[in-house]
PDB file of C-alpha atoms in Angstrom:
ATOM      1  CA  UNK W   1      12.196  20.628  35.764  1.00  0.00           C
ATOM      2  CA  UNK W   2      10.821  18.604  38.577  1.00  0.00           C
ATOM      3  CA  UNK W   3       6.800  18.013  38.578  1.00  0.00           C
ATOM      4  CA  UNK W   4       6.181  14.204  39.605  1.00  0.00           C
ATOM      5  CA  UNK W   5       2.707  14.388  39.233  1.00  0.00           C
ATOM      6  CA  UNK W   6       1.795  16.578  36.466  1.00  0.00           C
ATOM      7  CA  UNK W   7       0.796  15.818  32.327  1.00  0.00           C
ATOM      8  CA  UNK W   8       2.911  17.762  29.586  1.00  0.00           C
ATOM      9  CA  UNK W   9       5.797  18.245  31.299  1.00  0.00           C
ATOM     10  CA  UNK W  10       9.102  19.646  29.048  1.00  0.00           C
ATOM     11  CA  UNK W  11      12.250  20.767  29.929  1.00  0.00           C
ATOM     12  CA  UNK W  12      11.371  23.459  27.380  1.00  0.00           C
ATOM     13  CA  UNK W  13       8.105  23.718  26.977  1.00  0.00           C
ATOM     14  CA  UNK W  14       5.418  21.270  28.497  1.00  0.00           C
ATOM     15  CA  UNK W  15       3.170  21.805  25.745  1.00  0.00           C
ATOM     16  CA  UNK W  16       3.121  22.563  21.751  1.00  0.00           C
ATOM     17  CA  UNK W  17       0.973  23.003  19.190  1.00  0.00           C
ATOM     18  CA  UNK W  18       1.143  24.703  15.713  1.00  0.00           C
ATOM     19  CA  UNK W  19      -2.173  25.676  14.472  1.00  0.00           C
ATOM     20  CA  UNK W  20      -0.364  27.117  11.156  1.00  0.00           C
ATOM     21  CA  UNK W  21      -2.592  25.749   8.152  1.00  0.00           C
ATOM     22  CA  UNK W  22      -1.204  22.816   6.213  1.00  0.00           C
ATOM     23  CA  UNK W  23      -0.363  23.865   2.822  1.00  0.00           C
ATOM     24  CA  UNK W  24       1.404  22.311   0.567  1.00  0.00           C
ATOM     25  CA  UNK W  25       3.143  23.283  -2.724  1.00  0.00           C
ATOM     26  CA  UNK W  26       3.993  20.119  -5.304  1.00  0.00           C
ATOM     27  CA  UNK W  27       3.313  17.901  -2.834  1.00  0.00           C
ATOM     28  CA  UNK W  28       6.169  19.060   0.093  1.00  0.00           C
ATOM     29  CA  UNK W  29       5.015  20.730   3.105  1.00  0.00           C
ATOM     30  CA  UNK W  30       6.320  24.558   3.532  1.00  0.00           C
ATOM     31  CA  UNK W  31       9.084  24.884   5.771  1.00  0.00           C
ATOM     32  CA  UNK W  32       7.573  26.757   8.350  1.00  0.00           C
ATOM     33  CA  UNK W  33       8.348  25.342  11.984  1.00  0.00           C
ATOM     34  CA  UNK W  34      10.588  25.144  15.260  1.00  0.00           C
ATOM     35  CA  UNK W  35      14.132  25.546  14.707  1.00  0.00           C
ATOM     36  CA  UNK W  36      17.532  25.283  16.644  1.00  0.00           C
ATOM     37  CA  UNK W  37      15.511  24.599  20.051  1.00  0.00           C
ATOM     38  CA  UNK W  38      17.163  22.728  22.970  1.00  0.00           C
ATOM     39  CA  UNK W  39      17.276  21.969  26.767  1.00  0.00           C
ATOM     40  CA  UNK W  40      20.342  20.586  28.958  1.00  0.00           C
ATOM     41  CA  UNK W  41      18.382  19.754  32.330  1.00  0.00           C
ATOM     42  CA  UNK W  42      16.779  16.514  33.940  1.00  0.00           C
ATOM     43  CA  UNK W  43      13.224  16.317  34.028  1.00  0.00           C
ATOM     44  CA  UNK W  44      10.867  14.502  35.334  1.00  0.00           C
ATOM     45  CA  UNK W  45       6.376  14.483  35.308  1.00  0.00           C
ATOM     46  CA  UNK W  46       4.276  11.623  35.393  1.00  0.00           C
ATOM     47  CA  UNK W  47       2.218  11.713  31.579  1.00  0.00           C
ATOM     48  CA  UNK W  48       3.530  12.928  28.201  1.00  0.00           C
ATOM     49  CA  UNK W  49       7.431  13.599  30.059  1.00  0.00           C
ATOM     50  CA  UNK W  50      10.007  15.185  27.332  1.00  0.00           C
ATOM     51  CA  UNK W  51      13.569  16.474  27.700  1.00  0.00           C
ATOM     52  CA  UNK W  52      12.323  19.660  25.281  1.00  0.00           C
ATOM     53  CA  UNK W  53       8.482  18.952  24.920  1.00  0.00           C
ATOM     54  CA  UNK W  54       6.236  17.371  27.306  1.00  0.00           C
ATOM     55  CA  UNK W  55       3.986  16.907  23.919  1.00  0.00           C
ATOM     56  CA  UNK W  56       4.115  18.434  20.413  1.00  0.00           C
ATOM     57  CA  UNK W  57       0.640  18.242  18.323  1.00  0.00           C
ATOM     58  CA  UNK W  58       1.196  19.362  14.720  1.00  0.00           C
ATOM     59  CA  UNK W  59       0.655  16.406  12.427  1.00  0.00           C
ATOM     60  CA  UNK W  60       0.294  17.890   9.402  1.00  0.00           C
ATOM     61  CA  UNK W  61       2.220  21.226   8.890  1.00  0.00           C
ATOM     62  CA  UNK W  62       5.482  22.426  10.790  1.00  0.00           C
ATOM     63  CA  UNK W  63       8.525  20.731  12.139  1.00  0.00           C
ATOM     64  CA  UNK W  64      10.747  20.372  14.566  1.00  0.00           C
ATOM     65  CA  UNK W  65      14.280  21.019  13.104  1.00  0.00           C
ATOM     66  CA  UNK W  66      18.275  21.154  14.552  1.00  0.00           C
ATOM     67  CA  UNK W  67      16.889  20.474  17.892  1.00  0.00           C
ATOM     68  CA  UNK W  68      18.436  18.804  21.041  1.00  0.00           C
ATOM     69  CA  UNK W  69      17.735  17.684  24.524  1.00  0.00           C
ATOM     70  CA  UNK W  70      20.713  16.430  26.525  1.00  0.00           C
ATOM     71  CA  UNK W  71      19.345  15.271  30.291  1.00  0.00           C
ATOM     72  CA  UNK W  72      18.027  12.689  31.716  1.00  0.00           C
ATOM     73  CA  UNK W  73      14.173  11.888  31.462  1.00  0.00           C
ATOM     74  CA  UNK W  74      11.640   9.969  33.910  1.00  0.00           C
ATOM     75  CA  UNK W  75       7.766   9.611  34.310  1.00  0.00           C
ATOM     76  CA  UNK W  76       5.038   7.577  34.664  1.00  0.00           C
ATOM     77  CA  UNK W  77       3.975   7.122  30.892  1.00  0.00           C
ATOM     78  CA  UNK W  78       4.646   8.512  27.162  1.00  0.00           C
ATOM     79  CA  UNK W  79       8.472   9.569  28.257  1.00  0.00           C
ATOM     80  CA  UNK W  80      10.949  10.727  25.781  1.00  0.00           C
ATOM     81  CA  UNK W  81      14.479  12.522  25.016  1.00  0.00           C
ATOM     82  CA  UNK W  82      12.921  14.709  23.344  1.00  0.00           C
ATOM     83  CA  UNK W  83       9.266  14.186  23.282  1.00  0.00           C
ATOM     84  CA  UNK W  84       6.902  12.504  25.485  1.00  0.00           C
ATOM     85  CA  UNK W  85       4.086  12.461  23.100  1.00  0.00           C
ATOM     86  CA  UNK W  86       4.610  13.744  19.258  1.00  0.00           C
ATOM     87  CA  UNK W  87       2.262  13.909  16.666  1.00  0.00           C
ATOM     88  CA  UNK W  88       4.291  15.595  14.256  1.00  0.00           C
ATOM     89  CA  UNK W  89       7.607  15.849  12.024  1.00  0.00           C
ATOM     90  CA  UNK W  90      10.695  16.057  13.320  1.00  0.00           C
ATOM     91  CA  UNK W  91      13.844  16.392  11.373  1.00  0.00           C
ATOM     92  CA  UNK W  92      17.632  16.217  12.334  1.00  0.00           C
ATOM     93  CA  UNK W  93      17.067  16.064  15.855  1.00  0.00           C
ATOM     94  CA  UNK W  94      18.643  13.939  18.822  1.00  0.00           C
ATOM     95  CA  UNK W  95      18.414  13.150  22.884  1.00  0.00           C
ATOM     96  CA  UNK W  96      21.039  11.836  24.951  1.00  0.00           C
ATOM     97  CA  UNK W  97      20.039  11.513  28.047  1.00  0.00           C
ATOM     98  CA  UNK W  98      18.528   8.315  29.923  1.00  0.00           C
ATOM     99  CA  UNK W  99      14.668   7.800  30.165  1.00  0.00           C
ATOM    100  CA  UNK W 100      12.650   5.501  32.262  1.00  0.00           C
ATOM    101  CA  UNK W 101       9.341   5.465  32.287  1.00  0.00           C
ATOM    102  CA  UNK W 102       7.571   3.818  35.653  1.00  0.00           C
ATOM    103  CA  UNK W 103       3.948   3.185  34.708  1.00  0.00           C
ATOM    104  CA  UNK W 104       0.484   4.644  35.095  1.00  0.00           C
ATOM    105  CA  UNK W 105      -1.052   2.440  37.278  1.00  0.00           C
ATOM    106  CA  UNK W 106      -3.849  -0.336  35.045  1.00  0.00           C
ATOM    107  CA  UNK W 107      -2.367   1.509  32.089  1.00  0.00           C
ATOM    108  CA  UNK W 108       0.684   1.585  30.593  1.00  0.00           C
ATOM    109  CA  UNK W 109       4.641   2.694  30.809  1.00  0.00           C
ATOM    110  CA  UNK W 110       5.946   3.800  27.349  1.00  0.00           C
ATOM    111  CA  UNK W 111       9.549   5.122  26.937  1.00  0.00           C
ATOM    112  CA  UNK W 112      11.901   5.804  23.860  1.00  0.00           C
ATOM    113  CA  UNK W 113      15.000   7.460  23.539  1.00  0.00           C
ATOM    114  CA  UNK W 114      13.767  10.270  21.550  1.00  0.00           C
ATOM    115  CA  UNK W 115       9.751   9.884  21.989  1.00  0.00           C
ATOM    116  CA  UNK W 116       7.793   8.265  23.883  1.00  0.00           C
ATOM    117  CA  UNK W 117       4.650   8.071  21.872  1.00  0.00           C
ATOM    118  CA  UNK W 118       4.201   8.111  18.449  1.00  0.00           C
ATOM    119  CA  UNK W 119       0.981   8.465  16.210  1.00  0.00           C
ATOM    120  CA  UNK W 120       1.202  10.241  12.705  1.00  0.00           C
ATOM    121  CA  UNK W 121       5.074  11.204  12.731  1.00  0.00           C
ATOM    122  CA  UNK W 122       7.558  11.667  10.235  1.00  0.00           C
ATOM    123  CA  UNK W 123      11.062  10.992  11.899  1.00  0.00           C
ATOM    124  CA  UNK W 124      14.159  12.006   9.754  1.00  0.00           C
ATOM    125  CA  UNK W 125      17.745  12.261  10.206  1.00  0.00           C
ATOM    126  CA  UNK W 126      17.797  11.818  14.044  1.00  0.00           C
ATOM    127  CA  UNK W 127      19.073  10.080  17.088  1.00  0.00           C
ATOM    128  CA  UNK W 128      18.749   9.052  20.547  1.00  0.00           C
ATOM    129  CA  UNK W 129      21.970   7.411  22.423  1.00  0.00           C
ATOM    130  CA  UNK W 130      20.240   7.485  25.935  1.00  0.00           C
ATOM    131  CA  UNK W 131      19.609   4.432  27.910  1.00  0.00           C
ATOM    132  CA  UNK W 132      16.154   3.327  28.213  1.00  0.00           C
ATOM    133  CA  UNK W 133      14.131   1.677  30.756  1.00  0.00           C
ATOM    134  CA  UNK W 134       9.981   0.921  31.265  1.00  0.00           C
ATOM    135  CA  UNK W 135       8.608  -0.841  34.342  1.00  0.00           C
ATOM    136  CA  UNK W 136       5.223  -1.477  35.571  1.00  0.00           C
ATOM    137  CA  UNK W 137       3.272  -2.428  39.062  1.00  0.00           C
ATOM    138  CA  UNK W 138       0.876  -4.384  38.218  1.00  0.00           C
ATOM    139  CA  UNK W 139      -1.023  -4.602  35.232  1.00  0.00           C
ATOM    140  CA  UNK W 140      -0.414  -2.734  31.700  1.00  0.00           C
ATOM    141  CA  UNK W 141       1.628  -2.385  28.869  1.00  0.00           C
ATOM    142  CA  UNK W 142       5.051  -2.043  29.142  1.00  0.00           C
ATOM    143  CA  UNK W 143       7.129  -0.547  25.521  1.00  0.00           C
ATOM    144  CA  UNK W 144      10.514   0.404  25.801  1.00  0.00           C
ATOM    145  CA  UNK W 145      12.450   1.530  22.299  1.00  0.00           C
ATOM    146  CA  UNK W 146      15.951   3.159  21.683  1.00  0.00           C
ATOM    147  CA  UNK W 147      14.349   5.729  19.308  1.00  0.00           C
ATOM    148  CA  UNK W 148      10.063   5.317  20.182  1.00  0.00           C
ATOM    149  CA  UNK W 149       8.854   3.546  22.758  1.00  0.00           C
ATOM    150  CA  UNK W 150       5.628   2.517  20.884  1.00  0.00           C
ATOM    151  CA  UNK W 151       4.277   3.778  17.707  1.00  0.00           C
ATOM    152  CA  UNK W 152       1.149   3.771  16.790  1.00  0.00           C
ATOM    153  CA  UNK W 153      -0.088   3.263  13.047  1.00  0.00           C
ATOM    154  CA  UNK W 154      -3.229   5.417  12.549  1.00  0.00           C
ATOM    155  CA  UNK W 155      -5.374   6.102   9.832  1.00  0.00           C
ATOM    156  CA  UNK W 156      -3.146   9.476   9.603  1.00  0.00           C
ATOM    157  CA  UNK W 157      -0.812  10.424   6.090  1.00  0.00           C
ATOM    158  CA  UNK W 158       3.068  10.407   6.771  1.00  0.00           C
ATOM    159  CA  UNK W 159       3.650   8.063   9.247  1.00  0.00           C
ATOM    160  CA  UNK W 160       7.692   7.209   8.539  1.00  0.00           C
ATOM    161  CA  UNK W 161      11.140   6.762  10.118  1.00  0.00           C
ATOM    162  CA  UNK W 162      13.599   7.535   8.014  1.00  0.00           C
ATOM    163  CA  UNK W 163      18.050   7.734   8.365  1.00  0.00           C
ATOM    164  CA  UNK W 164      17.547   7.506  12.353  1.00  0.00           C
ATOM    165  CA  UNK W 165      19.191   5.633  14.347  1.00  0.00           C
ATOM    166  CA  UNK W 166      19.322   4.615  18.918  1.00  0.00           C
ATOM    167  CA  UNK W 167      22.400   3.513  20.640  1.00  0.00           C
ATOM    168  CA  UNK W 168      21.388   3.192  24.061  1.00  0.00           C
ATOM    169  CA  UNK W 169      20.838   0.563  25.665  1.00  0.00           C
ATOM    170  CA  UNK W 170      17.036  -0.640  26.083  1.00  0.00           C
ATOM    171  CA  UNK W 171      15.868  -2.605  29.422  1.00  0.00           C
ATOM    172  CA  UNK W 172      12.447  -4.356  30.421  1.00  0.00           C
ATOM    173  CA  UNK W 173       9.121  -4.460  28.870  1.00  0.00           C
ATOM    174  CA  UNK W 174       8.670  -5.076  25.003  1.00  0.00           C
ATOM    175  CA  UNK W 175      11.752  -4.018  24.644  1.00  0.00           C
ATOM    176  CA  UNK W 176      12.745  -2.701  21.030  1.00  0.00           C
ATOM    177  CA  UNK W 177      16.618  -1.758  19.574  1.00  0.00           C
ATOM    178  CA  UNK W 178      14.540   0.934  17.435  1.00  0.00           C
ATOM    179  CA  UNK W 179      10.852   0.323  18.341  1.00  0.00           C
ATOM    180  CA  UNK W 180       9.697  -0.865  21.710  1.00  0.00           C
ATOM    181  CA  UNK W 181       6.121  -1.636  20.252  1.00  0.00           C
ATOM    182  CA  UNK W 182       3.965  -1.189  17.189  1.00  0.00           C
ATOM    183  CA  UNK W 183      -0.476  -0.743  17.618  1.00  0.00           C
ATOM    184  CA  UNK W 184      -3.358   0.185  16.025  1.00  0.00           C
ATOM    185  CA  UNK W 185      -4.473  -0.050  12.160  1.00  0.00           C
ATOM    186  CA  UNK W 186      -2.243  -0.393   9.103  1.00  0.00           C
ATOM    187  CA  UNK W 187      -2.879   3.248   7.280  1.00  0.00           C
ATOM    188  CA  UNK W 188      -4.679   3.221   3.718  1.00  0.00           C
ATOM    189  CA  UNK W 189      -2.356   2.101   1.039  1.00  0.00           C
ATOM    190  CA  UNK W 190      -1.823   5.753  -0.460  1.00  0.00           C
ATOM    191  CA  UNK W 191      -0.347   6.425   2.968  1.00  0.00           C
ATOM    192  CA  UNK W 192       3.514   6.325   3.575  1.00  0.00           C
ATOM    193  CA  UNK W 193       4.238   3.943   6.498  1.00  0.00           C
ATOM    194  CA  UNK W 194       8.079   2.634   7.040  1.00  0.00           C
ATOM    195  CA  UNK W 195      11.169   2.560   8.764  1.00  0.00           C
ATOM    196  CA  UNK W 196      13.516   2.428   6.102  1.00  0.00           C
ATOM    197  CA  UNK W 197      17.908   3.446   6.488  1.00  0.00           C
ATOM    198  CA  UNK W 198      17.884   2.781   9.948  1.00  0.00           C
ATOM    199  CA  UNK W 199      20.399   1.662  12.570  1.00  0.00           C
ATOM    200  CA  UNK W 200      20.432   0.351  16.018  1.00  0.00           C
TER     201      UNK W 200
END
């Protein structure tokens, strides 16, 4: 999938979102979701660039499950494996292929192995062994993480990473083994916020 100047670009599906209600029974969400989804091909857009979503918005129901994107990734900003932008769980999933992330010009260039952007996601169980590389012209912020290339801690419930893990290498910008870059406000304390088990 080639589209070097378009937003929510996937090499899937450039754009997800579950509008399922959120319900929850003893405090665990219902296992209603995406399952067994992948994509093999390069792609490449210029905002919110995955290998199998260009952006998945679903912070507080579904997940993303057994999923897999396998080619190479590259964008402006918010590039990922998997995801260029996720707000949302995703569970015993992986990317392989390389990402780079060039930079919106005055803004930023944000690339991670698996996502690219983070806000309000629950990360379990998954893996990105890509490469990854974020540049910028000019001026803006450059993140650049094996697994998320910057997360950002919002005033949103179930914000965790959890038995994941990056191998690839990570080049330029704040550069990050697991993490390129953490932002924003701590969550309230009866919030879950952590990386806990992981491995880079």
């Amino acid at each position: 999938m080639t589209a070097p100047n378009s937003t929510n670009v996937g090499g899937l599906v450039g754009f997800v979102e579950n509008t399922a209600d959120a319900q929850m029974i003893y405090g665990n969400y219902l296992p209603w979701g995406l399952y067994w989804d992948y994509a093999t091909g390069s792609v490449t857009g210029k905002l919110a660039v995955g290998g199998l979503f260009g952006q998945y918005v679903n912070p507080f129901s579904d997940y993303l499950s057994a999923s897999f994107a396998t080619g190479a990734v590259s964008g402006g900003d918010a590039v990922g494996g998997l995801i260029g932008i996720a707000l949302g769980h995703i569970e015993q999933s992986y990317a392989t292929g390389s990402v780079s992330a060039t930079g919106v010009k005055s803004y930023a260039a944000r690339a991670g192995g698996l996502v690219g952007y983070s806000s309000s996601t629950l990360i379990l169980n998954s893996y990105a062994t890509g490469d990854v590389t974020a540049t910028i012209s000019g001026k803006g912020s450059v993140y650049a993480g094996g697994l998320v290339g910057q997360l950002e801690a919002a005033n949103l419930p179930l914000q965790q990473i959890d038995t994941s893990y990056a191998s690839g290498l990570v080049n330029n910008g704040s550069g990050g083994g697991l993490i390129g870059g953490a932002s924003g406000s701590l969550p309230p304390s009866d919030t879950v916020w952590g990386v806990w088990n992981n491995q880079n």
